[in-house]
PDB file of C-alpha atoms and ligand atoms in Angstrom:
ATOM      1  CA  MET A   1      10.411   7.038   1.474  1.00  0.00           C
ATOM      2  CA  VAL A   2       9.065   4.057   3.348  1.00  0.00           C
ATOM      3  CA  GLU A   3       9.620   6.057   6.567  1.00  0.00           C
ATOM      4  CA  ILE A   4       7.383   8.859   5.280  1.00  0.00           C
ATOM      5  CA  LEU A   5       4.657   6.370   4.358  1.00  0.00           C
ATOM      6  CA  GLU A   6       5.008   4.849   7.809  1.00  0.00           C
ATOM      7  CA  GLU A   7       4.518   8.225   9.465  1.00  0.00           C
ATOM      8  CA  VAL A   8       1.426   8.832   7.304  1.00  0.00           C
ATOM      9  CA  HIS A   9      -0.072   5.480   8.327  1.00  0.00           C
ATOM     10  CA  ARG A  10       0.869   5.980  11.964  1.00  0.00           C
ATOM     11  CA  ARG A  11      -0.900   9.344  12.112  1.00  0.00           C
ATOM     12  CA  LEU A  12      -3.904   8.050  10.184  1.00  0.00           C
ATOM     13  CA  SER A  13      -4.221   5.136  12.600  1.00  0.00           C
ATOM     14  CA  ARG A  14      -4.741   7.625  15.446  1.00  0.00           C
ATOM     15  CA  LEU A  15      -7.634   9.515  13.848  1.00  0.00           C
ATOM     16  CA  PRO A  16     -10.995   9.278  15.617  1.00  0.00           C
ATOM     17  CA  LYS A  17     -13.980   7.528  14.018  1.00  0.00           C
ATOM     18  CA  HIS A  18     -16.817   9.511  12.446  1.00  0.00           C
ATOM     19  CA  PRO A  19     -20.108   7.996  13.524  1.00  0.00           C
ATOM     20  CA  GLY A  20     -23.420   9.161  12.104  1.00  0.00           C
ATOM     21  CA  PRO A  21     -24.831   9.338   8.573  1.00  0.00           C
ATOM     22  CA  LEU A  22     -22.474   7.826   6.008  1.00  0.00           C
ATOM     23  CA  ALA A  23     -22.357  10.696   3.503  1.00  0.00           C
ATOM     24  CA  LYS A  24     -21.678  13.321   6.179  1.00  0.00           C
ATOM     25  CA  GLY A  25     -19.185  11.181   8.093  1.00  0.00           C
ATOM     26  CA  LEU A  26     -17.356  10.279   4.910  1.00  0.00           C
ATOM     27  CA  LYS A  27     -16.968  13.910   3.887  1.00  0.00           C
ATOM     28  CA  GLU A  28     -15.584  14.844   7.285  1.00  0.00           C
ATOM     29  CA  ALA A  29     -13.286  11.852   7.239  1.00  0.00           C
ATOM     30  CA  LEU A  30     -11.974  12.737   3.766  1.00  0.00           C
ATOM     31  CA  LEU A  31     -11.083  16.244   4.916  1.00  0.00           C
ATOM     32  CA  GLU A  32      -9.366  14.930   8.003  1.00  0.00           C
ATOM     33  CA  VAL A  33      -7.359  12.340   6.077  1.00  0.00           C
ATOM     34  CA  ARG A  34      -6.258  14.995   3.607  1.00  0.00           C
ATOM     35  CA  ARG A  35      -5.155  17.280   6.446  1.00  0.00           C
ATOM     36  CA  VAL A  36      -3.049  14.533   8.024  1.00  0.00           C
ATOM     37  CA  VAL A  37      -1.519  13.375   4.746  1.00  0.00           C
ATOM     38  CA  GLU A  38      -0.647  16.911   3.667  1.00  0.00           C
ATOM     39  CA  ALA A  39       1.195  17.550   6.910  1.00  0.00           C
ATOM     40  CA  VAL A  40       3.556  14.649   6.216  1.00  0.00           C
ATOM     41  CA  ALA A  41       3.529  13.901   2.483  1.00  0.00           C
ATOM     42  CA  PRO A  42       1.979  16.781   0.494  1.00  0.00           C
ATOM     43  CA  TRP A  43       2.827  15.070  -2.807  1.00  0.00           C
ATOM     44  CA  LEU A  44       0.712  12.025  -2.016  1.00  0.00           C
ATOM     45  CA  LEU A  45      -2.694  13.567  -2.712  1.00  0.00           C
ATOM     46  CA  SER A  46      -1.637  16.527  -4.792  1.00  0.00           C
ATOM     47  CA  GLY A  47      -3.764  16.897  -7.886  1.00  0.00           C
ATOM     48  CA  VAL A  48      -6.469  14.515  -6.680  1.00  0.00           C
ATOM     49  CA  GLN A  49      -9.968  15.980  -6.882  1.00  0.00           C
ATOM     50  CA  LEU A  50     -13.022  14.462  -5.248  1.00  0.00           C
ATOM     51  CA  PRO A  51     -15.859  13.516  -7.613  1.00  0.00           C
ATOM     52  CA  PRO A  52     -19.441  14.757  -6.997  1.00  0.00           C
ATOM     53  CA  GLU A  53     -21.183  13.153  -4.037  1.00  0.00           C
ATOM     54  CA  GLY A  54     -23.130  10.574  -6.045  1.00  0.00           C
ATOM     55  CA  GLN A  55     -20.007   9.261  -7.701  1.00  0.00           C
ATOM     56  CA  LEU A  56     -18.109   9.414  -4.433  1.00  0.00           C
ATOM     57  CA  LEU A  57     -20.647   7.234  -2.649  1.00  0.00           C
ATOM     58  CA  GLN A  58     -20.736   4.801  -5.536  1.00  0.00           C
ATOM     59  CA  ASP A  59     -16.937   4.533  -5.471  1.00  0.00           C
ATOM     60  CA  ALA A  60     -17.116   4.014  -1.717  1.00  0.00           C
ATOM     61  CA  TRP A  61     -19.550   1.114  -2.093  1.00  0.00           C
ATOM     62  CA  GLN A  62     -17.459  -0.462  -4.787  1.00  0.00           C
ATOM     63  CA  LEU A  63     -14.284  -0.102  -2.785  1.00  0.00           C
ATOM     64  CA  ARG A  64     -15.978  -1.788   0.155  1.00  0.00           C
ATOM     65  CA  GLU A  65     -16.796  -4.668  -2.183  1.00  0.00           C
ATOM     66  CA  GLY A  66     -13.182  -4.942  -3.265  1.00  0.00           C
ATOM     67  CA  LYS A  67     -13.335  -2.996  -6.530  1.00  0.00           C
ATOM     68  CA  VAL A  68     -10.600  -0.428  -6.092  1.00  0.00           C
ATOM     69  CA  PRO A  69     -10.661   2.857  -8.108  1.00  0.00           C
ATOM     70  CA  LYS A  70      -7.972   3.029 -10.809  1.00  0.00           C
ATOM     71  CA  ASN A  71      -6.406   6.270  -9.599  1.00  0.00           C
ATOM     72  CA  GLY A  72      -4.112   5.026  -6.839  1.00  0.00           C
ATOM     73  CA  ALA A  73      -3.990   8.284  -4.876  1.00  0.00           C
ATOM     74  CA  TYR A  74      -7.765   8.672  -4.911  1.00  0.00           C
ATOM     75  CA  ALA A  75      -8.189   5.010  -3.919  1.00  0.00           C
ATOM     76  CA  PHE A  76      -5.817   5.511  -0.998  1.00  0.00           C
ATOM     77  CA  TRP A  77      -7.633   8.650   0.144  1.00  0.00           C
ATOM     78  CA  LEU A  78     -11.077   7.070  -0.059  1.00  0.00           C
ATOM     79  CA  HIS A  79      -9.913   3.880   1.642  1.00  0.00           C
ATOM     80  CA  GLN A  80      -8.376   5.762   4.557  1.00  0.00           C
ATOM     81  CA  ALA A  81     -11.556   7.819   4.985  1.00  0.00           C
ATOM     82  CA  LEU A  82     -13.698   4.662   4.874  1.00  0.00           C
ATOM     83  CA  ARG A  83     -11.667   3.294   7.774  1.00  0.00           C
ATOM     84  CA  LEU A  84     -13.092   6.139   9.873  1.00  0.00           C
ATOM     85  CA  VAL A  85     -16.804   5.739   9.146  1.00  0.00           C
ATOM     86  CA  SER A  86     -19.179   3.030  10.279  1.00  0.00           C
ATOM     87  CA  TRP A  87     -20.415   1.024   7.351  1.00  0.00           C
ATOM     88  CA  PRO A  88     -24.167   0.179   7.099  1.00  0.00           C
ATOM     89  CA  GLU A  89     -24.930  -3.224   8.615  1.00  0.00           C
ATOM     90  CA  ALA A  90     -27.071  -4.214   5.619  1.00  0.00           C
ATOM     91  CA  SER A  91     -24.138  -4.415   3.239  1.00  0.00           C
ATOM     92  CA  ARG A  92     -22.223  -6.913   5.320  1.00  0.00           C
ATOM     93  CA  ALA A  93     -24.301  -9.957   4.535  1.00  0.00           C
ATOM     94  CA  SER A  94     -23.909  -9.497   0.804  1.00  0.00           C
ATOM     95  CA  SER A  95     -20.143  -9.239   0.782  1.00  0.00           C
ATOM     96  CA  GLY A  96     -17.928 -12.240   0.783  1.00  0.00           C
ATOM     97  CA  GLY A  97     -18.534 -14.326  -2.283  1.00  0.00           C
ATOM     98  CA  ASP A  98     -17.713 -18.011  -2.021  1.00  0.00           C
ATOM     99  CA  TRP A  99     -14.200 -17.696  -0.643  1.00  0.00           C
ATOM    100  CA  GLN A 100     -13.799 -16.813   2.980  1.00  0.00           C
ATOM    101  CA  GLU A 101     -11.576 -13.819   2.731  1.00  0.00           C
ATOM    102  CA  ARG A 102     -13.857 -11.238   4.211  1.00  0.00           C
ATOM    103  CA  CYS A 103     -13.669  -9.730   7.647  1.00  0.00           C
ATOM    104  CA  PRO A 104     -16.002 -11.557  10.057  1.00  0.00           C
ATOM    105  CA  SER A 105     -16.737  -8.311  11.821  1.00  0.00           C
ATOM    106  CA  CYS A 106     -17.413  -5.746   9.051  1.00  0.00           C
ATOM    107  CA  GLY A 107     -17.344  -7.678   5.750  1.00  0.00           C
ATOM    108  CA  GLY A 108     -14.343  -5.770   4.416  1.00  0.00           C
ATOM    109  CA  PHE A 109     -11.440  -7.276   2.496  1.00  0.00           C
ATOM    110  CA  PRO A 110      -7.978  -7.666   4.013  1.00  0.00           C
ATOM    111  CA  ASP A 111      -5.040  -5.469   2.973  1.00  0.00           C
ATOM    112  CA  VAL A 112      -2.141  -7.024   4.878  1.00  0.00           C
ATOM    113  CA  GLY A 113      -1.483 -10.149   6.895  1.00  0.00           C
ATOM    114  CA  TYR A 114       0.981 -12.151   8.907  1.00  0.00           C
ATOM    115  CA  LEU A 115       2.228 -15.643   9.641  1.00  0.00           C
ATOM    116  CA  ASP A 116       1.992 -16.421  13.354  1.00  0.00           C
ATOM    117  CA  ALA A 117       4.510 -18.275  15.515  1.00  0.00           C
ATOM    118  CA  GLU A 118       3.270 -21.594  14.088  1.00  0.00           C
ATOM    119  CA  GLY A 119       3.353 -20.327  10.508  1.00  0.00           C
ATOM    120  CA  ARG A 120      -0.443 -20.075  10.253  1.00  0.00           C
ATOM    121  CA  ARG A 121      -1.675 -17.337   7.974  1.00  0.00           C
ATOM    122  CA  PHE A 122      -3.846 -14.494   9.242  1.00  0.00           C
ATOM    123  CA  HIS A 123      -5.244 -11.518   7.397  1.00  0.00           C
ATOM    124  CA  VAL A 124      -6.017  -8.048   8.730  1.00  0.00           C
ATOM    125  CA  CYS A 125      -9.186  -6.222   7.661  1.00  0.00           C
ATOM    126  CA  ALA A 126      -8.406  -3.137   5.562  1.00  0.00           C
ATOM    127  CA  PHE A 127     -11.242  -1.236   7.226  1.00  0.00           C
ATOM    128  CA  CYS A 128     -11.457  -2.221  10.901  1.00  0.00           C
ATOM    129  CA  ASP A 129      -8.165  -4.070  11.608  1.00  0.00           C
ATOM    130  CA  THR A 130      -9.894  -7.277  12.732  1.00  0.00           C
ATOM    131  CA  GLN A 131      -7.471 -10.186  12.366  1.00  0.00           C
ATOM    132  CA  PHE A 132      -8.785 -13.452  11.031  1.00  0.00           C
ATOM    133  CA  ARG A 133      -7.459 -16.825   9.954  1.00  0.00           C
ATOM    134  CA  SER A 134      -7.049 -17.197   6.225  1.00  0.00           C
ATOM    135  CA  MET A 135      -6.891 -20.015   3.720  1.00  0.00           C
ATOM    136  CA  ARG A 136      -3.269 -20.600   2.951  1.00  0.00           C
ATOM    137  CA  LEU A 137      -3.347 -20.618  -0.818  1.00  0.00           C
ATOM    138  CA  ALA A 138      -5.800 -18.170  -2.322  1.00  0.00           C
ATOM    139  CA  CYS A 139      -5.652 -14.619  -3.590  1.00  0.00           C
ATOM    140  CA  PRO A 140      -7.685 -12.520  -1.121  1.00  0.00           C
ATOM    141  CA  TYR A 141      -8.872 -10.246  -3.941  1.00  0.00           C
ATOM    142  CA  CYS A 142     -10.037 -12.529  -6.736  1.00  0.00           C
ATOM    143  CA  GLY A 143     -10.134 -15.912  -4.997  1.00  0.00           C
ATOM    144  CA  GLU A 144      -7.608 -17.544  -7.325  1.00  0.00           C
ATOM    145  CA  THR A 145      -6.446 -20.850  -5.823  1.00  0.00           C
ATOM    146  CA  HIS A 146      -4.394 -22.361  -8.643  1.00  0.00           C
ATOM    147  CA  PRO A 147      -0.818 -22.707  -7.314  1.00  0.00           C
ATOM    148  CA  GLY A 148       0.620 -21.935 -10.765  1.00  0.00           C
ATOM    149  CA  ARG A 149      -1.006 -18.514 -10.735  1.00  0.00           C
ATOM    150  CA  LEU A 150       0.070 -17.582  -7.214  1.00  0.00           C
ATOM    151  CA  ALA A 151       3.686 -16.692  -6.547  1.00  0.00           C
ATOM    152  CA  TYR A 152       5.535 -15.093  -3.689  1.00  0.00           C
ATOM    153  CA  TYR A 153       8.971 -13.857  -2.878  1.00  0.00           C
ATOM    154  CA  GLU A 154      10.590 -13.144   0.451  1.00  0.00           C
ATOM    155  CA  GLU A 155      12.262 -10.058   1.790  1.00  0.00           C
ATOM    156  CA  ASN A 156      12.586 -11.028   5.392  1.00  0.00           C
ATOM    157  CA  PRO A 157      10.616 -10.512   7.518  1.00  0.00           C
ATOM    158  CA  TYR A 158       8.146  -9.788   4.702  1.00  0.00           C
ATOM    159  CA  ARG A 159       6.603 -12.121   2.201  1.00  0.00           C
ATOM    160  CA  ILE A 160       5.122 -10.573  -0.925  1.00  0.00           C
ATOM    161  CA  HIS A 161       2.428 -12.610  -2.648  1.00  0.00           C
ATOM    162  CA  VAL A 162       1.641 -11.819  -6.260  1.00  0.00           C
ATOM    163  CA  CYS A 163      -1.509 -13.053  -8.022  1.00  0.00           C
ATOM    164  CA  ARG A 164      -1.064 -13.618 -11.738  1.00  0.00           C
ATOM    165  CA  SER A 165      -4.831 -13.626 -12.292  1.00  0.00           C
ATOM    166  CA  CYS A 166      -5.702 -10.173 -10.985  1.00  0.00           C
ATOM    167  CA  GLY A 167      -2.220  -8.668 -10.668  1.00  0.00           C
ATOM    168  CA  GLU A 168      -2.709  -7.710  -7.026  1.00  0.00           C
ATOM    169  CA  ARG A 169       0.005  -8.142  -4.465  1.00  0.00           C
ATOM    170  CA  PHE A 170      -0.399  -8.895  -0.798  1.00  0.00           C
ATOM    171  CA  VAL A 171       2.231  -8.374   1.885  1.00  0.00           C
ATOM    172  CA  LEU A 172       2.563 -10.617   4.932  1.00  0.00           C
ATOM    173  CA  GLN A 173       4.891 -10.262   7.885  1.00  0.00           C
ATOM    174  CA  ASP A 174       6.452 -13.459   9.214  1.00  0.00           C
ATOM    175  CA  LEU A 175       6.194 -13.137  12.983  1.00  0.00           C
ATOM    176  CA  ARG A 176       8.754 -15.931  13.358  1.00  0.00           C
ATOM    177  CA  LEU A 177      11.322 -13.517  11.918  1.00  0.00           C
ATOM    178  CA  LYS A 178      10.019 -10.301  13.472  1.00  0.00           C
ATOM    179  CA  ALA A 179       7.588 -10.885  16.299  1.00  0.00           C
ATOM    180  CA  HIS A 180       6.237  -7.367  16.781  1.00  0.00           C
ATOM    181  CA  LEU A 181       3.294  -6.692  14.481  1.00  0.00           C
ATOM    182  CA  ASP A 182       3.244  -2.957  13.775  1.00  0.00           C
ATOM    183  CA  LEU A 183       0.324  -2.342  11.409  1.00  0.00           C
ATOM    184  CA  PRO A 184       1.243   1.202  10.259  1.00  0.00           C
ATOM    185  CA  ALA A 185       4.755  -0.052   9.447  1.00  0.00           C
ATOM    186  CA  LEU A 186       3.412  -3.111   7.631  1.00  0.00           C
ATOM    187  CA  ARG A 187       0.921  -1.018   5.633  1.00  0.00           C
ATOM    188  CA  ALA A 188       3.660   1.453   4.736  1.00  0.00           C
ATOM    189  CA  ARG A 189       5.711  -1.473   3.466  1.00  0.00           C
ATOM    190  CA  ALA A 190       2.773  -2.726   1.375  1.00  0.00           C
ATOM    191  CA  ALA A 191       2.197   0.777  -0.045  1.00  0.00           C
ATOM    192  CA  TRP A 192       5.883   1.037  -0.848  1.00  0.00           C
ATOM    193  CA  TYR A 193       5.846  -2.191  -2.852  1.00  0.00           C
ATOM    194  CA  ALA A 194       2.715  -1.035  -4.689  1.00  0.00           C
ATOM    195  CA  LEU A 195       4.284   2.349  -5.520  1.00  0.00           C
ATOM    196  CA  ALA A 196       7.506   0.706  -6.634  1.00  0.00           C
ATOM    197  CA  GLU A 197       5.496  -1.502  -8.939  1.00  0.00           C
ATOM    198  CA  GLU A 198       3.565   1.456 -10.357  1.00  0.00           C
ATOM    199  CA  ASN A 199       6.767   3.358 -11.062  1.00  0.00           C
ATOM    200  CA  ASP A 200       8.564   0.221 -12.193  1.00  0.00           C
ATOM    201  CA  VAL A 201      11.563   0.764  -9.951  1.00  0.00           C
ATOM    202  CA  GLU A 202      13.687  -1.783  -8.121  1.00  0.00           C
ATOM    203  CA  VAL A 203      12.804  -2.363  -4.479  1.00  0.00           C
TER     204      VAL A 203
HETATM  205 ZN1  LIG W   1     -13.422  -5.417   9.194  1.00  0.00          ZN
HETATM  206 ZN1  LIG W   2      -6.016 -12.339  -7.533  1.00  0.00          ZN
END
């Protein structure tokens, strides 16, 4: 299962960008993502319909701001397509909030991260893969900093952080335990934990 997710992420990571107008680029990107996913994991997007364009663009803006659509498959599809389009410059200044967990290059939120050789924590932008230094103890989604509401467990070389305030989880790879950072593999691992949680199965 995690191998299939890894293959999906590996193929998606090789897709070309779609420059040009956002609405047009996004539509093309959505089709391309669907084509790639269906070649490897047809079940992943089966039954997911795209909303009308107005709703689609609104969902896209919200996702860029960190508000993820409830339907997990749709959220995945839209997120992967957004990775392929260039986001309007104007929106970047407004993102961020008062905790510094936004990508310095595109304003996006991080989806995975790692601990470097010195144990310092870095996050990887969910949209453009820029890697940036992170605050050690804060939820990247809601900004929670209270230690009692932030927990993590280890499955070497991974560390899975769980935020009790927003319920989100965040997967880090400890490079001291496995030095090679393979983003498609790490993202597949994060998706696997999320799916396991959704289906309430043991991982
Ligand atoms: Zn970015
Ligand atoms: Zn949180």
